[in-house]
PDB file of C-alpha atoms in Angstrom:
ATOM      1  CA  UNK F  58     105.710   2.887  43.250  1.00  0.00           C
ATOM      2  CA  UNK F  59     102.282   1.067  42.968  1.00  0.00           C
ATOM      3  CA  UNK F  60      99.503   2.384  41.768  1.00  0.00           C
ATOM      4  CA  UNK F  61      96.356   2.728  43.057  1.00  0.00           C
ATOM      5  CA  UNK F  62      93.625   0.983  42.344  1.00  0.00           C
ATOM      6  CA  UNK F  63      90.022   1.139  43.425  1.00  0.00           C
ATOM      7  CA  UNK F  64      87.413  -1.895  43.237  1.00  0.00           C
ATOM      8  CA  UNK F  65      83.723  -1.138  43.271  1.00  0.00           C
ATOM      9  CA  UNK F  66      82.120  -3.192  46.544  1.00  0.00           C
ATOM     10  CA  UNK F  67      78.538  -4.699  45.373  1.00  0.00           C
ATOM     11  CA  UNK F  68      75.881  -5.885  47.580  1.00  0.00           C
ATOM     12  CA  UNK F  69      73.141  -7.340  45.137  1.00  0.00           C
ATOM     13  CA  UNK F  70      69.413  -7.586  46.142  1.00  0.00           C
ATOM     14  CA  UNK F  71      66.583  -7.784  44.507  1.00  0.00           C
ATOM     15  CA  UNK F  72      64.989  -4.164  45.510  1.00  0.00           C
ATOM     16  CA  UNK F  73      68.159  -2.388  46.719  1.00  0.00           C
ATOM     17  CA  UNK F  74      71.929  -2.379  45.833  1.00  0.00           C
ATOM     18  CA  UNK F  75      74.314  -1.281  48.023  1.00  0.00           C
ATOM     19  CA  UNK F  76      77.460  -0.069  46.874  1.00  0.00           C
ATOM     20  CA  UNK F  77      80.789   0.660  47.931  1.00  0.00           C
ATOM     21  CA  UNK F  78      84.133   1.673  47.329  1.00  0.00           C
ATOM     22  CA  UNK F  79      87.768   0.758  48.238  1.00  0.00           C
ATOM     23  CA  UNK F  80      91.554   1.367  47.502  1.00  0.00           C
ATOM     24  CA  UNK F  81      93.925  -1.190  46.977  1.00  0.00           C
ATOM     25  CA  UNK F  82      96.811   0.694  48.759  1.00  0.00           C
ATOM     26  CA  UNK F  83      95.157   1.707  51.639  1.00  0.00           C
ATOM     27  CA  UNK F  84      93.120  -1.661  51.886  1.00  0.00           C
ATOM     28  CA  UNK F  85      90.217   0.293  53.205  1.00  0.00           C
ATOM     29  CA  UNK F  86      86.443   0.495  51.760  1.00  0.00           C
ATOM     30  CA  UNK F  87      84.228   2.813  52.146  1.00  0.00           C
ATOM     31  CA  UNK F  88      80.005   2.768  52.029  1.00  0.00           C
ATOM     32  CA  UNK F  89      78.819   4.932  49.266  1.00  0.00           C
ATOM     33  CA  UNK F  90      75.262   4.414  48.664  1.00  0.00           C
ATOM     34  CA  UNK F  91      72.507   1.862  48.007  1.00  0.00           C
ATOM     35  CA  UNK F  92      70.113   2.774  44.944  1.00  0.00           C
ATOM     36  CA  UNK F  93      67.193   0.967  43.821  1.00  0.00           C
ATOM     37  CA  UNK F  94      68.087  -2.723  41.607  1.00  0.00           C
ATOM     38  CA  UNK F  95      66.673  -1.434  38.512  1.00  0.00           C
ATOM     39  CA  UNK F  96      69.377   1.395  38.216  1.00  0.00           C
ATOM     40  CA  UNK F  97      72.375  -0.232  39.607  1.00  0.00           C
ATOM     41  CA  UNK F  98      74.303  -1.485  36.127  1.00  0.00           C
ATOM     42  CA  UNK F  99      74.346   2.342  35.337  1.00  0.00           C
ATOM     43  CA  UNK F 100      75.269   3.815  39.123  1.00  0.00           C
ATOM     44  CA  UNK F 101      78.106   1.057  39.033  1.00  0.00           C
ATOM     45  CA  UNK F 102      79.146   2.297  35.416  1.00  0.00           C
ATOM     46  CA  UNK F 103      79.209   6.015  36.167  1.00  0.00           C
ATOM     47  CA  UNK F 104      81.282   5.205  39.244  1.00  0.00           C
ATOM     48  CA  UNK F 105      83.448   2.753  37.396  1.00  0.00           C
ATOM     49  CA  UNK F 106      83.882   5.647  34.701  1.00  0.00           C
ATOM     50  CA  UNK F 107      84.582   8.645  37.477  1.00  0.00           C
ATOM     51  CA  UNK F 108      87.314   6.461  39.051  1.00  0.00           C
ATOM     52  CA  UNK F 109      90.376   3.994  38.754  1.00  0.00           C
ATOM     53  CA  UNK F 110      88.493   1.422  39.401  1.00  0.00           C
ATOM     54  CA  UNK F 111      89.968  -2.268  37.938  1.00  0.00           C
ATOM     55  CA  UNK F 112      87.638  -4.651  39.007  1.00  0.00           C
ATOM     56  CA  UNK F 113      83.711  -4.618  40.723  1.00  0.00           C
ATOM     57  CA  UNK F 114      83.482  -7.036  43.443  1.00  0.00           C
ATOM     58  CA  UNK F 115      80.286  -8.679  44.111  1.00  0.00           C
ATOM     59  CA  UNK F 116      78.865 -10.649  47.463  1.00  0.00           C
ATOM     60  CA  UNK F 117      78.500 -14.256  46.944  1.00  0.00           C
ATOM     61  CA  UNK F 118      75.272 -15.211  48.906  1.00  0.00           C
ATOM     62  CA  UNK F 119      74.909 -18.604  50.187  1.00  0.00           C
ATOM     63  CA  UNK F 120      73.875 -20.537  53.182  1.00  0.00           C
ATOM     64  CA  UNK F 121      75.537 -21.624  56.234  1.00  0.00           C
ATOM     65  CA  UNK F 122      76.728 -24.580  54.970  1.00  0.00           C
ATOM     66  CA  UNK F 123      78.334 -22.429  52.255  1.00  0.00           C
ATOM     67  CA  UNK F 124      75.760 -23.965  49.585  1.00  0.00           C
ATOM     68  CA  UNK F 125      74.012 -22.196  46.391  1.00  0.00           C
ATOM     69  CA  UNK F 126      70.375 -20.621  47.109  1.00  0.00           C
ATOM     70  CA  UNK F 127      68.069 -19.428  44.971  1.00  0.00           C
ATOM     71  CA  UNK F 128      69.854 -16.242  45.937  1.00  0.00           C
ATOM     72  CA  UNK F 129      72.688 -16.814  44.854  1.00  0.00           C
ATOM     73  CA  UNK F 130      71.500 -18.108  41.492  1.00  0.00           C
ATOM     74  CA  UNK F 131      69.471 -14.717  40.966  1.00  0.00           C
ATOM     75  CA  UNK F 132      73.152 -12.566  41.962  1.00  0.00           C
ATOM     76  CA  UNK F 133      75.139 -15.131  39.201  1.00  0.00           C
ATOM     77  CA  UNK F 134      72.317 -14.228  36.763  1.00  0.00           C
ATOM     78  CA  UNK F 135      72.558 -10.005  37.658  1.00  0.00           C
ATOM     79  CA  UNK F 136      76.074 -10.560  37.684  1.00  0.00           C
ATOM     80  CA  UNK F 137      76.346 -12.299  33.709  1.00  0.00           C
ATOM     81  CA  UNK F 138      74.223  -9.405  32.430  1.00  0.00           C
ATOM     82  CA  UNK F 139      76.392  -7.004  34.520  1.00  0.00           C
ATOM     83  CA  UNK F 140      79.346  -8.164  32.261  1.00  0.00           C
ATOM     84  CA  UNK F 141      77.974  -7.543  29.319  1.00  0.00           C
ATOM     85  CA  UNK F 142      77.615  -4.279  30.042  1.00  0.00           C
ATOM     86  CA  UNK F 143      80.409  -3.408  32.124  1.00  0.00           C
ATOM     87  CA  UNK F 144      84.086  -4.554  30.686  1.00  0.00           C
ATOM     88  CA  UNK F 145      86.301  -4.983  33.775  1.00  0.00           C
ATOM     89  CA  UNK F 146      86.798  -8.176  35.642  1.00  0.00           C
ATOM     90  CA  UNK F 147      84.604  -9.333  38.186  1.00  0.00           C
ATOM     91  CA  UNK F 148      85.100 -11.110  41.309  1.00  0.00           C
ATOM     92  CA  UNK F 149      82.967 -12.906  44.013  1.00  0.00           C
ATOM     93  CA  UNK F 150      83.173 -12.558  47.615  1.00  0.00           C
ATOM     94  CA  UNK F 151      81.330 -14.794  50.038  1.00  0.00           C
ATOM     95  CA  UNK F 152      78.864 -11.998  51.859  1.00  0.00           C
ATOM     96  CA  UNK F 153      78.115 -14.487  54.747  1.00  0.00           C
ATOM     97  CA  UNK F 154      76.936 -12.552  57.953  1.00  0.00           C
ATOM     98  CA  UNK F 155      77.802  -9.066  56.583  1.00  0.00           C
ATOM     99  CA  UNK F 156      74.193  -7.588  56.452  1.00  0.00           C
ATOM    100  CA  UNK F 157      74.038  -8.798  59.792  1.00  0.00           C
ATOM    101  CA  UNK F 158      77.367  -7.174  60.641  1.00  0.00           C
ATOM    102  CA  UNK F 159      76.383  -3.771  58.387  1.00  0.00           C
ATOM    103  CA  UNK F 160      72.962  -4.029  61.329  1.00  0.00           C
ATOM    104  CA  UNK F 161      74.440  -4.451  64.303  1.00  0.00           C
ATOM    105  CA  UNK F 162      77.041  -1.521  63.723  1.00  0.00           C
ATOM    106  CA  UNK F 163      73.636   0.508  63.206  1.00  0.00           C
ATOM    107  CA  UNK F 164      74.768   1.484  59.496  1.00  0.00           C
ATOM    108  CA  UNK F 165      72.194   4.456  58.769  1.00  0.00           C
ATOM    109  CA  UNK F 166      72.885   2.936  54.916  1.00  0.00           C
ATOM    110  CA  UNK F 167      72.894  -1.684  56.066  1.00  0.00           C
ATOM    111  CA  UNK F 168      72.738  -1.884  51.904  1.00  0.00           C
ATOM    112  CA  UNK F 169      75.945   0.296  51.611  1.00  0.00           C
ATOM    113  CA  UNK F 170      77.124  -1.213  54.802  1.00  0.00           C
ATOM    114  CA  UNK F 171      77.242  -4.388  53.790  1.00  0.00           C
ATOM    115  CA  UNK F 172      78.682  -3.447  50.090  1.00  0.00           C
ATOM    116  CA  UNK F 173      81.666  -2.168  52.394  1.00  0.00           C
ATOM    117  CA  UNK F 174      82.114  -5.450  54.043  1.00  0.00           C
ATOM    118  CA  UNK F 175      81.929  -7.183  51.409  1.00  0.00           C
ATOM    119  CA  UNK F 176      84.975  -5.283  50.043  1.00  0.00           C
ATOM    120  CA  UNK F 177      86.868  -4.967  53.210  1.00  0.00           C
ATOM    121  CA  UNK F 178      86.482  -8.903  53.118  1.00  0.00           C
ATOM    122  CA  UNK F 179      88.072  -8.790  49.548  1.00  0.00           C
ATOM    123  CA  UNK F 180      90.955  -6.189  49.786  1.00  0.00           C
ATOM    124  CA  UNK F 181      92.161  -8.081  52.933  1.00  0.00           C
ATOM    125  CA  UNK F 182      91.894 -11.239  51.001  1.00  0.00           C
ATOM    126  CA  UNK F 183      95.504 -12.244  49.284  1.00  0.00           C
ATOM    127  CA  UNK F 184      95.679 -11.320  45.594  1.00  0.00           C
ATOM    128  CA  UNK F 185      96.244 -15.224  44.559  1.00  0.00           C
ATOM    129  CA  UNK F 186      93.041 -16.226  46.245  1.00  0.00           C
ATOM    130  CA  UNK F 187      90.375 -13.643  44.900  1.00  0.00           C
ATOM    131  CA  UNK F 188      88.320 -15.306  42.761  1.00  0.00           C
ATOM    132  CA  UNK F 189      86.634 -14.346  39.458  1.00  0.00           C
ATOM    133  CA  UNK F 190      83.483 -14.283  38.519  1.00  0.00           C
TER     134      UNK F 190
END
């Protein structure tokens, strides 16, 4: 029987992070809540610790062209702190057009929305083509 593992969905901004959670055997994620940048590394930790999660999955910002912004450099940046702190792998997931998706479902939470998306996008993604961070 597999077991069940749970990856913690990250949408990174500068004043808000959404997050999100989702189960590798039902393939589903879930919103949870978005919570100010400043206390994310510990929200992310207490959920990591409260759960079985195995890995904390983080949207990859870029353009349309699918090129590096200043964005992006700022998430690669949260994201090497992040590990220092928190000792599970990481992975990135391209987050293009999921705020925008997170909106136009009128998410009462877009930042948690979007975290959701971003690991929907991942779980449905085949296990040899998740990359880590």
């Amino acid at each position: 029987m597999r077991h069940n593992d749970e990856y913690i969905g990250v949408d990174y901004g500068l004043a808000r992070v959404g997050l999100a959670r989702g189960s590798s055997i039902a393939r589903l994620a879930e919103p949870l809540t978005t919570v100010p940048a400043a206390e994310a590394l510990a929200e992310i930790k207490q959920l990591v610790s409260g759960s079985d999660a195995v890995g904390v999955v983080v949207g990859l910002p870029r353009n349309l062209k699918g090129e590096d912004t200043e964005q992006t450099k700022k998430v690669r940046q949260w994201v090497a702190a992040a590990k220092e702190k928190i000792t599970m792998p990481f992975y990135w997931q391209d987050e293009a057009l999921t705020s925008a998706a997170a909106a136009a479902n009128k998410a009462v939470d877009i930042d948690a929305a979007a975290a959701a998306r971003i690991l929907q996008d991942f779980l449905d993604t085949p296990e040899d083509e998740r990359v880590r961070c």
